[in-house]
Coordinates of N, CA and C in Angstrom, one line a residue:
M26 N -136.0 48.8 109.8 CA -136.2 47.9 111.0 C -135.1 47.5 111.3
T27 N -134.7 47.4 112.5 CA -133.3 46.9 113.0 C -133.6 45.5 113.6
L28 N -132.5 44.5 113.1 CA -132.3 43.3 113.3 C -131.6 43.0 114.6
Q29 N -132.2 42.3 115.3 CA -131.3 41.8 116.6 C -129.7 41.1 116.3
P30 N -129.0 41.2 117.1 CA -127.7 40.4 116.5 C -128.0 39.0 116.7
Q31 N -128.7 38.3 117.2 CA -128.7 36.9 117.3 C -129.5 36.5 116.0
T32 N -130.2 37.2 115.7 CA -131.3 37.0 114.2 C -130.2 37.1 113.1
L33 N -129.4 38.3 112.7 CA -128.6 38.6 112.0 C -127.4 37.5 111.9
H34 N -127.2 37.0 112.9 CA -125.9 35.8 112.8 C -126.8 34.5 112.3
W35 N -127.5 34.4 112.3 CA -128.4 33.3 111.6 C -128.5 33.5 110.2
V36 N -128.7 34.7 109.8 CA -129.1 35.1 108.4 C -127.8 34.9 107.6
V37 N -126.8 35.6 108.0 CA -125.4 35.4 107.4 C -125.1 33.9 107.4
A38 N -125.3 33.1 108.4 CA -124.8 31.8 108.4 C -125.5 31.1 107.1
L39 N -126.9 30.8 107.2 CA -127.8 30.5 106.3 C -127.5 31.1 104.5
T40 N -127.1 32.1 104.8 CA -126.6 33.0 103.3 C -125.5 32.4 103.0
A41 N -124.4 32.0 103.6 CA -123.3 31.3 103.2 C -123.5 30.1 103.0
A42 N -124.2 29.3 103.9 CA -124.5 28.0 103.4 C -125.3 27.8 102.1
A43 N -126.1 28.5 101.7 CA -126.7 28.5 100.4 C -126.0 28.7 99.2
A44 N -125.1 29.7 99.3 CA -124.1 30.3 98.5 C -123.1 28.9 98.1
V45 N -122.7 28.3 99.1 CA -121.7 27.1 98.9 C -122.6 25.9 98.2
H46 N -123.8 25.8 98.5 CA -124.6 24.8 98.3 C -124.9 25.0 96.6
V47 N -125.3 26.4 96.3 CA -125.2 27.0 94.9 C -124.1 26.5 94.1
M48 N -123.1 27.0 94.7 CA -121.7 26.8 93.7 C -121.6 25.2 93.4
V49 N -121.6 24.4 94.5 CA -121.4 22.7 94.4 C -122.5 22.4 93.3
M50 N -123.7 22.9 93.3 CA -124.4 22.3 92.4 C -124.4 22.7 91.1
V51 N -123.8 24.0 90.9 CA -123.5 24.5 89.5 C -122.2 23.6 88.9
R52 N -121.3 23.3 89.8 CA -120.1 22.5 89.3 C -120.4 21.0 88.9
M53 N -121.5 20.5 89.6 CA -122.0 19.3 89.3 C -123.2 19.2 88.3
G54 N -123.5 20.4 87.9 CA -124.5 20.4 86.8 C -126.0 20.1 87.0
V55 N -126.3 20.2 88.4 CA -127.6 20.0 89.0 C -128.2 21.3 89.5
E56 N -129.5 21.2 89.0 CA -130.2 22.4 89.4 C -130.7 22.5 90.8
P57 N -130.2 23.7 91.6 CA -130.2 23.6 93.2 C -131.8 23.7 93.2
P58 N -132.1 23.1 94.6 CA -133.5 23.1 95.0 C -134.0 24.6 95.7
V59 N -135.0 25.0 95.5 CA -135.3 26.1 96.3 C -135.7 26.0 97.9
T60 N -134.7 26.7 98.5 CA -134.9 26.3 100.1 C -135.8 27.5 100.7
Q61 N -136.9 26.9 101.3 CA -137.6 27.9 102.0 C -137.3 27.9 103.5
R62 N -137.2 28.9 104.1 CA -136.8 29.0 105.6 C -138.0 29.7 106.4
A63 N -138.4 28.9 107.4 CA -139.4 29.4 107.9 C -139.3 30.9 108.6
E64 N -140.2 31.4 108.4 CA -140.2 32.8 109.0 C -140.1 32.8 110.5
D65 N -138.9 33.8 110.8 CA -138.7 33.8 112.4 C -139.6 34.9 112.6
P66 N -140.1 34.6 113.7 CA -141.2 35.9 114.3 C -140.4 36.9 114.7
G67 N -140.9 38.1 114.3 CA -140.2 39.3 114.5 C -139.1 39.7 113.6
A68 N -139.0 38.8 112.2 CA -137.8 39.2 111.3 C -138.4 39.1 110.0
H69 N -138.0 40.0 108.8 CA -138.6 40.0 107.6 C -137.9 38.9 107.3
S70 N -138.6 38.2 105.9 CA -137.9 37.2 105.2 C -136.9 37.7 104.2
I71 N -136.0 37.0 103.9 CA -134.9 37.4 102.8 C -134.9 36.4 101.6
T72 N -135.1 37.0 100.3 CA -135.2 36.1 99.2 C -133.9 36.2 98.3
I73 N -133.4 35.1 97.9 CA -132.1 34.9 97.3 C -132.2 34.7 96.1
A74 N -131.8 35.3 95.1 CA -131.9 34.9 93.5 C -130.7 34.0 93.5
L75 N -131.2 32.8 92.8 CA -129.9 31.8 92.3 C -130.0 32.1 91.1
A76 N -128.6 31.6 90.3 CA -128.3 31.9 89.0 C -128.8 30.6 88.0
P77 N -129.2 31.1 86.9 CA -130.0 30.3 86.1 C -129.3 29.1 86.0
P78 N -130.0 27.8 85.8 CA -129.0 26.7 85.5 C -128.4 26.6 84.4
P79 N -127.2 25.9 84.0 CA -126.3 26.0 83.0 C -127.0 25.0 82.0
K80 N -126.9 25.7 80.7 CA -127.5 25.2 79.3 C -126.8 23.7 79.0
P81 N -127.3 22.8 78.9 CA -126.7 21.4 78.4 C -126.0 21.6 77.1
A82 N -125.1 20.7 77.4 CA -124.1 20.8 76.1 C -124.6 20.1 74.9
A83 N -124.1 20.7 73.9 CA -124.6 20.2 72.7 C -123.7 18.8 72.1
P84 N -124.5 18.0 71.8 CA -124.1 16.6 71.4 C -123.1 16.8 70.3
E85 N -122.1 15.9 70.5 CA -120.6 15.7 69.5 C -121.3 15.2 68.5
P86 N -121.0 15.6 67.0 CA -121.2 15.0 65.8 C -120.5 13.6 65.5
V87 N -121.6 12.6 65.3 CA -120.8 11.4 65.1 C -120.6 11.2 63.7
A88 N -119.3 10.7 63.5 CA -118.5 10.8 62.1 C -119.2 9.6 61.2
A89 N -119.6 9.9 60.2 CA -120.1 8.9 59.4 C -119.3 7.7 58.7
P90 N -119.4 6.4 58.9 CA -118.5 5.2 58.5 C -118.2 5.6 57.2
E91 N -116.7 5.2 57.1 CA -116.4 5.3 55.8 C -116.9 4.2 54.5
A92 N -117.0 4.5 53.8 CA -117.4 3.6 52.6 C -116.3 2.5 52.2
Q93 N -116.4 1.5 52.2 CA -115.5 0.4 52.1 C -115.5 -0.3 50.6
S94 N -114.2 0.1 50.1 CA -114.1 -0.3 48.5 C -114.3 -1.9 48.0
E95 N -115.1 -2.1 47.1 CA -115.3 -3.5 46.8 C -114.1 -4.1 46.1
P96 N -113.5 -5.2 46.8 CA -112.4 -5.8 46.4 C -112.6 -6.2 44.6
Q97 N -111.3 -5.8 43.8 CA -111.5 -6.3 42.5 C -111.0 -7.8 42.3
P98 N -111.6 -8.4 41.3 CA -111.2 -9.6 41.0 C -109.7 -9.8 40.5
E99 N -109.1 -10.6 40.9 CA -107.4 -10.7 40.3 C -107.7 -11.4 38.7
P100 N -106.8 -10.7 37.8 CA -106.8 -11.5 36.6 C -106.3 -12.7 36.5
E101 N -107.1 -13.5 35.8 CA -106.7 -14.9 35.5 C -105.2 -15.1 34.8
R102 N -104.2 -15.8 35.3 CA -103.0 -16.3 34.8 C -103.2 -17.1 33.7
A103 N -102.2 -16.8 32.4 CA -102.2 -17.5 31.4 C -101.6 -19.1 31.8
P104 N -102.0 -20.0 31.4 CA -101.3 -21.2 31.6 C -99.8 -21.4 30.9
E105 N -99.2 -21.9 31.7 CA -97.6 -21.9 31.3 C -97.6 -23.0 30.0
P106 N -96.7 -23.1 29.1 CA -96.7 -23.8 28.3 C -95.9 -25.0 28.8
E107 N -96.0 -26.5 28.6 CA -95.2 -27.2 29.0 C -94.0 -27.5 28.1
P108 N -92.9 -27.9 29.0 CA -91.5 -28.0 27.9 C -91.5 -29.1 27.1
L109 N -91.1 -28.9 25.8 CA -90.9 -30.0 24.8 C -90.1 -30.8 24.9
E110 N -90.1 -32.2 24.9 CA -89.3 -33.1 25.3 C -88.2 -32.9 23.9
S111 N -87.0 -32.8 24.2 CA -85.8 -32.7 23.2 C -85.7 -34.2 22.5
P112 N -85.5 -33.9 21.1 CA -85.4 -35.2 20.5 C -84.1 -36.0 20.5
V113 N -83.0 -35.0 21.0 CA -81.5 -35.6 21.0 C -81.6 -36.2 22.4
K114 N -81.1 -37.4 22.4 CA -80.9 -38.2 23.3 C -79.3 -37.6 24.2
A115 N -79.3 -37.8 25.3 CA -78.0 -37.6 25.8 C -77.1 -38.9 25.5
P116 N -75.8 -38.7 25.2 CA -74.9 -39.8 24.9 C -74.8 -40.8 26.3
E117 N -74.6 -41.8 26.2 CA -74.4 -42.8 27.2 C -72.8 -42.8 27.5
L118 N -72.4 -42.6 28.8 CA -71.4 -42.5 29.2 C -70.7 -43.9 29.4
E119 N -69.4 -43.7 28.7 CA -68.6 -45.1 28.5 C -67.9 -45.4 29.8
E120 N -67.8 -46.5 30.1 CA -67.3 -47.0 31.2 C -65.6 -47.1 31.1
E121 N -65.0 -46.1 32.0 CA -63.7 -46.2 31.8 C -63.0 -47.3 32.4
P122 N -61.9 -47.8 31.8 CA -61.0 -49.0 31.9 C -60.6 -48.8 33.4
E123 N -60.4 -50.1 34.0 CA -59.9 -49.9 35.3 C -58.3 -49.8 35.2
P124 N -57.6 -48.9 36.1 CA -56.2 -48.6 36.0 C -55.4 -49.8 36.3
E125 N -54.2 -50.1 35.4 CA -53.5 -51.2 35.9 C -52.3 -51.0 36.9
P126 N -52.4 -52.1 37.8 CA -51.7 -51.8 38.6 C -50.2 -51.5 38.5
E127 N -49.6 -50.6 39.5 CA -48.3 -50.1 39.2 C -47.3 -51.4 39.8
P128 N -46.3 -51.2 38.8 CA -45.3 -52.4 39.2 C -44.5 -52.3 40.5
E129 N -44.2 -53.0 41.3 CA -43.7 -52.6 42.5 C -42.3 -52.4 42.3
P130 N -41.6 -51.4 43.2 CA -40.2 -50.9 42.8 C -39.0 -51.9 43.4
K131 N -38.4 -52.0 42.3 CA -37.2 -53.1 42.7 C -36.2 -52.4 43.5
E132 N -35.8 -53.1 44.6 CA -34.9 -52.6 45.6 C -33.5 -52.3 45.0
A133 N -33.2 -51.2 45.1 CA -31.6 -50.7 44.7 C -30.7 -51.4 45.3
P134 N -29.6 -51.9 44.5 CA -28.5 -52.6 45.2 C -27.7 -51.6 46.1
E135 N -27.3 -52.0 47.0 CA -26.4 -51.2 48.1 C -25.2 -50.9 47.7
P136 N -24.8 -49.4 47.6 CA -23.6 -48.9 47.1 C -22.2 -49.7 47.8
Q137 N -21.4 -50.5 47.2 CA -20.3 -50.8 47.7 C -19.2 -49.8 48.2
P138 N -18.6 -49.7 49.0 CA -17.5 -48.5 49.5 C -16.5 -48.7 48.8
E139 N -16.0 -47.5 48.2 CA -14.9 -47.5 47.0 C -13.6 -47.2 47.8
P140 N -12.5 -48.2 47.5 CA -11.1 -48.3 48.0 C -10.5 -46.9 48.1
Q141 N -10.3 -46.5 49.4 CA -9.7 -45.3 49.7 C -8.0 -45.5 49.4
P142 N -7.4 -44.3 48.7 CA -5.9 -44.5 48.4 C -5.2 -44.6 49.7
E143 N -4.1 -45.1 49.8 CA -3.1 -45.1 50.9 C -2.7 -43.9 51.0
P144 N -2.4 -43.1 52.1 CA -1.7 -42.0 52.5 C -0.6 -41.9 52.1
E145 N 0.0 -40.7 51.3 CA 1.6 -41.0 51.0 C 2.4 -40.3 52.2
E146 N 3.6 -40.4 52.1 CA 4.3 -40.1 53.4 C 4.5 -38.4 53.0
V147 N 4.5 -37.8 54.5 CA 4.6 -36.4 54.2 C 5.9 -35.9 53.8
A148 N 6.9 -36.5 54.0 CA 8.3 -36.2 53.6 C 8.7 -36.2 52.2
D149 N 7.8 -37.1 51.4 CA 8.0 -37.3 50.3 C 7.1 -35.8 49.6
A150 N 6.0 -35.5 50.1 CA 5.2 -34.4 49.6 C 6.1 -33.3 49.8
D151 N 6.8 -33.0 50.9 CA 7.4 -31.7 51.2 C 8.6 -31.4 50.2
T152 N 9.2 -32.8 49.9 CA 10.5 -32.8 49.2 C 9.9 -32.4 47.6
E153 N 9.0 -32.9 47.1 CA 8.1 -32.5 46.0 C 8.1 -31.2 45.6
S154 N 7.5 -30.4 46.6 CA 7.1 -29.2 46.9 C 8.5 -28.4 46.6
R155 N 9.4 -28.6 47.5 CA 10.5 -27.8 47.3 C 11.1 -28.1 46.1
D156 N 11.2 -29.3 45.6 CA 11.8 -29.3 43.9 C 11.1 -28.5 43.1
R157 N 9.8 -28.5 43.3 CA 8.8 -27.8 42.2 C 9.3 -26.2 42.1
A158 N 9.2 -25.7 43.4 CA 9.6 -24.3 43.7 C 10.9 -23.9 43.2
S159 N 12.2 -24.7 43.2 CA 13.0 -24.7 42.9 C 13.3 -24.4 41.3
D160 N 12.4 -25.4 40.6 CA 12.4 -25.7 39.2 C 11.6 -24.4 38.8
E161 N 10.6 -23.9 39.3 CA 10.0 -22.3 38.8 C 10.8 -21.4 38.9
T162 N 11.9 -21.3 40.2 CA 12.6 -20.2 40.2 C 13.7 -20.1 39.1
A163 N 14.2 -21.2 38.9 CA 15.1 -21.7 37.8 C 14.7 -21.3 36.5
Q164 N 13.4 -21.5 36.2 CA 12.8 -21.3 34.7 C 12.5 -19.9 34.7
Q165 N 12.4 -19.1 35.7 CA 12.1 -17.7 35.9 C 13.3 -16.7 35.3
T166 N 14.1 -17.2 35.9 CA 15.7 -16.8 35.7 C 16.0 -17.1 34.4
A167 N 15.8 -18.1 33.9 CA 16.2 -18.4 32.5 C 15.3 -17.8 31.6
D168 N 13.8 -17.4 31.8 CA 13.3 -16.6 31.1 C 13.9 -15.3 30.9
R169 N 14.1 -14.7 32.2 CA 14.7 -13.4 32.0 C 15.9 -13.0 31.3
K170 N 16.5 -13.9 31.6 CA 18.1 -14.1 30.5 C 17.7 -14.0 29.1
Q171 N 16.8 -14.7 28.8 CA 16.5 -14.9 27.7 C 15.4 -13.7 26.9
A172 N 14.9 -13.0 27.7 CA 14.0 -12.0 27.3 C 14.8 -10.7 26.7
G173 N 15.9 -10.8 27.2 CA 16.8 -9.6 26.9 C 17.1 -8.8 28.3
A174 N 18.1 -7.8 28.1 CA 18.5 -6.9 29.2 C 17.7 -5.9 29.5
T175 N 16.8 -5.3 28.6 CA 16.1 -4.1 29.2 C 14.7 -4.3 28.2
G176 N 13.5 -3.8 29.2 CA 12.4 -3.6 28.6 C 11.7 -2.3 28.8
G177 N 10.7 -1.9 28.0 CA 10.1 -0.4 28.0 C 9.0 -0.4 29.1
I178 N 8.7 1.0 29.0 CA 7.5 1.4 29.9 C 6.1 0.5 29.4
Q179 N 6.3 0.4 28.3 CA 5.0 -0.5 27.6 C 4.8 -1.7 28.0
D180 N 6.0 -2.3 28.7 CA 5.8 -3.8 29.3 C 5.5 -3.9 30.6
A181 N 5.2 -2.7 31.5 CA 5.1 -2.7 32.8 C 3.6 -2.5 32.9
P182 N 2.9 -3.4 34.0 CA 1.4 -3.1 34.2 C 1.2 -1.7 34.4
P183 N -0.3 -0.9 34.3 CA -0.5 0.4 34.6 C -0.4 0.7 36.0
D184 N -0.5 -0.4 37.0 CA -0.5 -0.1 38.3 C 1.0 0.2 38.9
Y185 N 1.8 -0.4 38.3 CA 3.4 -0.3 38.6 C 3.6 1.0 38.2
R186 N 3.5 1.5 36.7 CA 3.7 2.7 36.2 C 3.1 3.9 37.2
T187 N 2.1 3.7 37.6 CA 1.5 4.8 38.3 C 2.2 4.8 39.7
E188 N 2.6 3.6 40.3 CA 3.4 3.9 41.6 C 4.7 4.4 41.4
V189 N 5.6 4.2 40.2 CA 6.8 4.7 40.0 C 6.3 6.2 39.9
S190 N 5.6 6.8 39.1 CA 5.6 8.1 38.8 C 5.1 8.9 39.9
A191 N 4.2 8.2 40.7 CA 4.0 9.0 42.1 C 5.0 9.0 43.0
W192 N 6.1 8.1 43.0 CA 7.4 8.0 43.9 C 8.2 9.2 43.1
L193 N 8.3 9.3 42.1 CA 9.1 10.5 41.7 C 8.6 11.7 42.0
E194 N 7.3 11.9 41.8 CA 6.7 13.3 42.1 C 6.8 13.5 43.4
R195 N 7.1 12.6 44.4 CA 7.3 12.9 45.8 C 8.4 13.3 46.0
H196 N 9.6 13.0 45.3 CA 10.8 13.6 45.6 C 11.3 14.4 44.8
K197 N 10.4 15.1 43.9 CA 10.8 16.4 43.1 C 10.7 17.6 44.2
E198 N 11.2 18.5 44.0 CA 11.3 19.9 44.6 C 11.6 21.0 43.7
Y199 N 10.6 22.2 43.7 CA 10.8 23.2 42.9 C 11.7 23.9 43.7
P200 N 12.8 24.7 42.8 CA 13.7 25.7 43.5 C 13.0 26.8 44.1
M201 N 13.4 27.5 45.1 CA 12.8 28.5 45.5 C 13.5 29.7 44.7
S202 N 14.6 29.9 44.2 CA 15.0 30.8 43.2 C 14.4 30.8 41.9
S203 N 14.0 29.5 41.5 CA 13.2 29.7 40.4 C 11.7 30.0 40.5
R204 N 11.3 29.7 41.5 CA 9.9 30.3 42.1 C 9.8 31.7 41.9
R205 N 11.0 32.5 42.7 CA 11.0 34.1 42.6 C 11.2 34.4 41.2
K206 N 11.8 33.8 40.3 CA 12.2 34.4 39.1 C 10.9 33.9 38.1
A207 N 10.0 33.3 38.8 CA 8.7 32.8 38.3 C 9.1 31.7 36.8
E208 N 10.2 30.9 37.1 CA 10.7 30.1 35.8 C 9.8 28.8 36.0
Q209 N 9.6 28.5 34.7 CA 8.5 27.0 34.5 C 9.2 26.3 33.4
G210 N 8.7 25.0 33.1 CA 9.3 24.4 32.2 C 8.9 23.0 32.3
M211 N 9.4 22.2 31.3 CA 9.0 20.8 31.3 C 10.3 20.0 30.6
A212 N 10.8 18.9 31.4 CA 12.1 18.4 31.0 C 11.6 16.7 30.6
M213 N 12.3 16.4 29.6 CA 12.1 14.9 29.2 C 13.4 14.1 29.8
V214 N 13.1 13.1 30.7 CA 14.3 12.3 31.4 C 14.1 10.9 30.9
S215 N 15.1 10.2 30.7 CA 15.3 8.8 30.4 C 16.0 8.2 31.4
F216 N 15.6 7.2 32.2 CA 16.5 6.3 33.1 C 16.4 4.9 33.2
T217 N 17.2 4.1 33.5 CA 17.3 2.9 33.4 C 17.4 2.3 34.5
F218 N 16.7 1.0 35.2 CA 16.7 0.4 36.5 C 16.7 -0.8 36.3
D219 N 17.0 -1.4 37.5 CA 16.9 -3.1 37.4 C 15.8 -3.5 38.4
R220 N 15.7 -4.8 38.4 CA 14.5 -5.6 39.2 C 14.3 -5.1 40.6
E221 N 15.3 -4.5 41.2 CA 15.4 -4.6 42.6 C 14.9 -2.7 42.7
G222 N 14.7 -2.1 41.5 CA 14.6 -0.5 41.6 C 15.7 0.4 41.4
N223 N 17.1 -0.2 41.3 CA 18.2 0.8 41.4 C 18.3 1.6 40.4
I224 N 18.5 2.6 40.3 CA 18.8 3.5 39.1 C 20.0 3.2 38.6
L225 N 20.1 2.7 37.4 CA 21.8 2.4 36.7 C 22.3 3.6 36.1
E226 N 21.4 4.5 35.5 CA 21.7 5.5 34.6 C 20.3 6.5 34.2
Y227 N 20.8 7.5 33.9 CA 19.9 8.5 33.4 C 20.4 9.6 32.6
T228 N 19.3 10.4 31.6 CA 19.9 11.1 30.5 C 18.7 12.0 30.6
L229 N 19.3 13.2 30.5 CA 18.1 14.4 30.2 C 18.1 14.6 28.7
L230 N 16.9 14.1 28.1 CA 16.9 14.2 26.7 C 16.2 15.5 26.4
R231 N 15.7 16.2 27.3 CA 15.0 17.5 26.7 C 15.2 18.5 28.0
P232 N 15.8 19.4 28.0 CA 16.0 20.3 29.1 C 15.1 21.5 29.2
T233 N 14.9 22.0 30.3 CA 13.7 22.8 30.6 C 13.9 24.3 29.8
G234 N 15.2 24.7 29.6 CA 15.7 26.0 29.4 C 16.2 26.7 30.8
H235 N 16.1 26.2 31.7 CA 16.6 26.8 32.8 C 17.4 26.2 33.6
A236 N 18.8 26.4 33.9 CA 19.6 25.4 34.5 C 19.3 25.2 35.9
S237 N 18.6 25.8 36.7 CA 18.0 25.2 38.1 C 17.1 24.4 37.9
L238 N 16.3 24.5 36.9 CA 15.1 23.0 36.9 C 15.7 21.9 36.5
D239 N 16.9 22.3 35.4 CA 17.5 21.0 35.1 C 18.1 20.2 36.3
E240 N 18.9 21.1 37.2 CA 19.5 20.5 38.2 C 18.4 20.0 39.3
A241 N 17.2 20.4 39.2 CA 16.1 19.9 40.2 C 15.9 18.4 39.7
V242 N 15.9 18.2 38.4 CA 15.4 17.0 37.6 C 16.3 16.0 38.0
Q243 N 17.6 16.2 37.9 CA 18.7 15.2 38.4 C 18.6 15.0 39.8
A244 N 18.4 16.0 40.6 CA 18.4 15.7 42.1 C 17.0 15.0 42.7
M245 N 16.3 14.9 41.8 CA 14.8 14.3 42.1 C 15.5 12.9 41.7
L246 N 16.1 12.5 40.6 CA 16.4 10.9 40.5 C 17.3 10.4 41.5
E247 N 18.1 11.5 42.0 CA 19.0 10.9 43.1 C 18.3 10.7 44.4
R248 N 17.4 11.5 44.5 CA 16.7 11.3 45.9 C 15.7 10.0 45.6
A249 N 15.1 9.7 44.5 CA 14.2 8.7 44.6 C 14.9 7.3 44.3
D250 N 16.2 7.2 44.2 CA 16.9 6.0 44.1 C 17.2 5.4 45.4
P251 N 16.5 3.8 45.5 CA 15.8 3.4 44.6 C 14.5 3.4 44.3
L252 N 14.0 2.8 43.4 CA 12.6 2.9 42.8 C 12.0 1.8 43.2
P253 N 10.8 1.6 43.3 CA 10.0 0.3 43.9 C 10.2 -0.8 43.1
K254 N 10.3 -2.0 43.5 CA 10.7 -3.1 42.9 C 9.6 -3.5 41.6
M255 N 10.3 -4.2 40.8 CA 9.3 -4.6 39.7 C 8.6 -5.7 40.2
P256 N 7.4 -5.7 39.6 CA 6.5 -7.2 40.0 C 7.0 -8.4 39.7
E257 N 6.7 -9.7 40.4 CA 7.3 -10.9 40.3 C 7.0 -11.4 38.9
H258 N 6.1 -11.2 38.2 CA 5.6 -11.7 36.9 C 6.2 -10.9 35.9
L259 N 7.1 -9.9 36.0 CA 7.8 -9.4 35.2 C 8.8 -10.3 34.8
T260 N 9.3 -10.5 33.3 CA 10.4 -11.2 33.1 C 11.7 -10.6 32.5
Q261 N 11.5 -9.0 32.7 CA 12.8 -8.1 32.1 C 13.7 -8.1 33.1
A262 N 15.1 -8.4 32.9 CA 16.2 -8.1 34.0 C 16.3 -6.6 34.4
R263 N 15.9 -5.6 33.3 CA 15.9 -4.2 33.5 C 14.9 -3.4 32.8
M264 N 14.7 -2.0 32.9 CA 13.8 -1.3 32.3 C 14.5 0.2 32.2
T265 N 14.1 0.7 30.9 CA 14.3 1.8 30.6 C 13.2 2.8 30.4
W266 N 12.8 3.6 31.2 CA 11.6 4.4 30.9 C 11.9 6.0 30.6
T267 N 11.2 6.7 29.9 CA 11.3 7.9 29.5 C 9.8 8.5 29.7
L268 N 10.1 9.8 30.8 CA 9.2 10.2 31.2 C 9.3 11.8 31.2
P269 N 8.1 12.6 31.2 CA 8.2 13.9 31.5 C 8.2 14.5 32.9
V270 N 8.8 15.8 33.1 CA 9.1 16.1 34.4 C 8.6 17.5 34.5
Y271 N 7.5 18.0 35.1 CA 6.7 19.3 34.9 C 7.2 20.0 35.9
F272 N 7.5 21.5 35.9 CA 7.5 22.5 36.7 C 6.5 23.6 36.5
R273 N 5.5 23.8 37.3 CA 4.4 24.7 36.8 C 4.1 25.5 38.4
L274 N 4.0 26.9 38.1 CA 3.5 27.8 39.2 C 1.8 27.9 39.3
N275 N 1.3 27.6 40.5 CA 0.0 27.7 40.4 C -0.5 28.7 40.1

């Protein structure tokens, strides 16, 4: 049987509306009612099978209430013993005696100014200092004359002995002829000098064994004359020293 176009249009529209209605009812959990459409004259009726209604959801299990534990009675505390009174009594504090008042300080007497000595005349002080210096110079001269004409090297201080020895070494010359011949030796010389360092005399006590070296010892003393002056505190008028003179090739 052939449906007319107008009739087919209505059938499709009703079918779509019913499907939308069924989907809404399924989502809302409501059973859709069965709709009957009046038969259109001249057209066959169409029956639409609807989906079965959804099953009701199972009820959630209700949790059983937890059993409450009964409170246990607290143990009774033993009564604390009362403190025993000590039979010993605390000693009574003795009253401290009141301090005696300090005596008032006595006023110190004011110091009296000491009398200042009268200033001496400047001229008298200068005269006394010059006289004292003259007396000291005269006494030193007398002590030198009384001490004797000659002193030894043991009477000189160490620093003066070192100074004289260095002075002699500075004026010593090693002869070139003796160097070429490899001549070496040691001479012992004795010399006497006054307070100003002037060499008065000298003697070669022990020669070196080489004539050129012995002559070099005498030339050394002549070049070193005068020697450094004696220190002021020495009392000897002259001194005689004996020293070794070495000639050695390095």
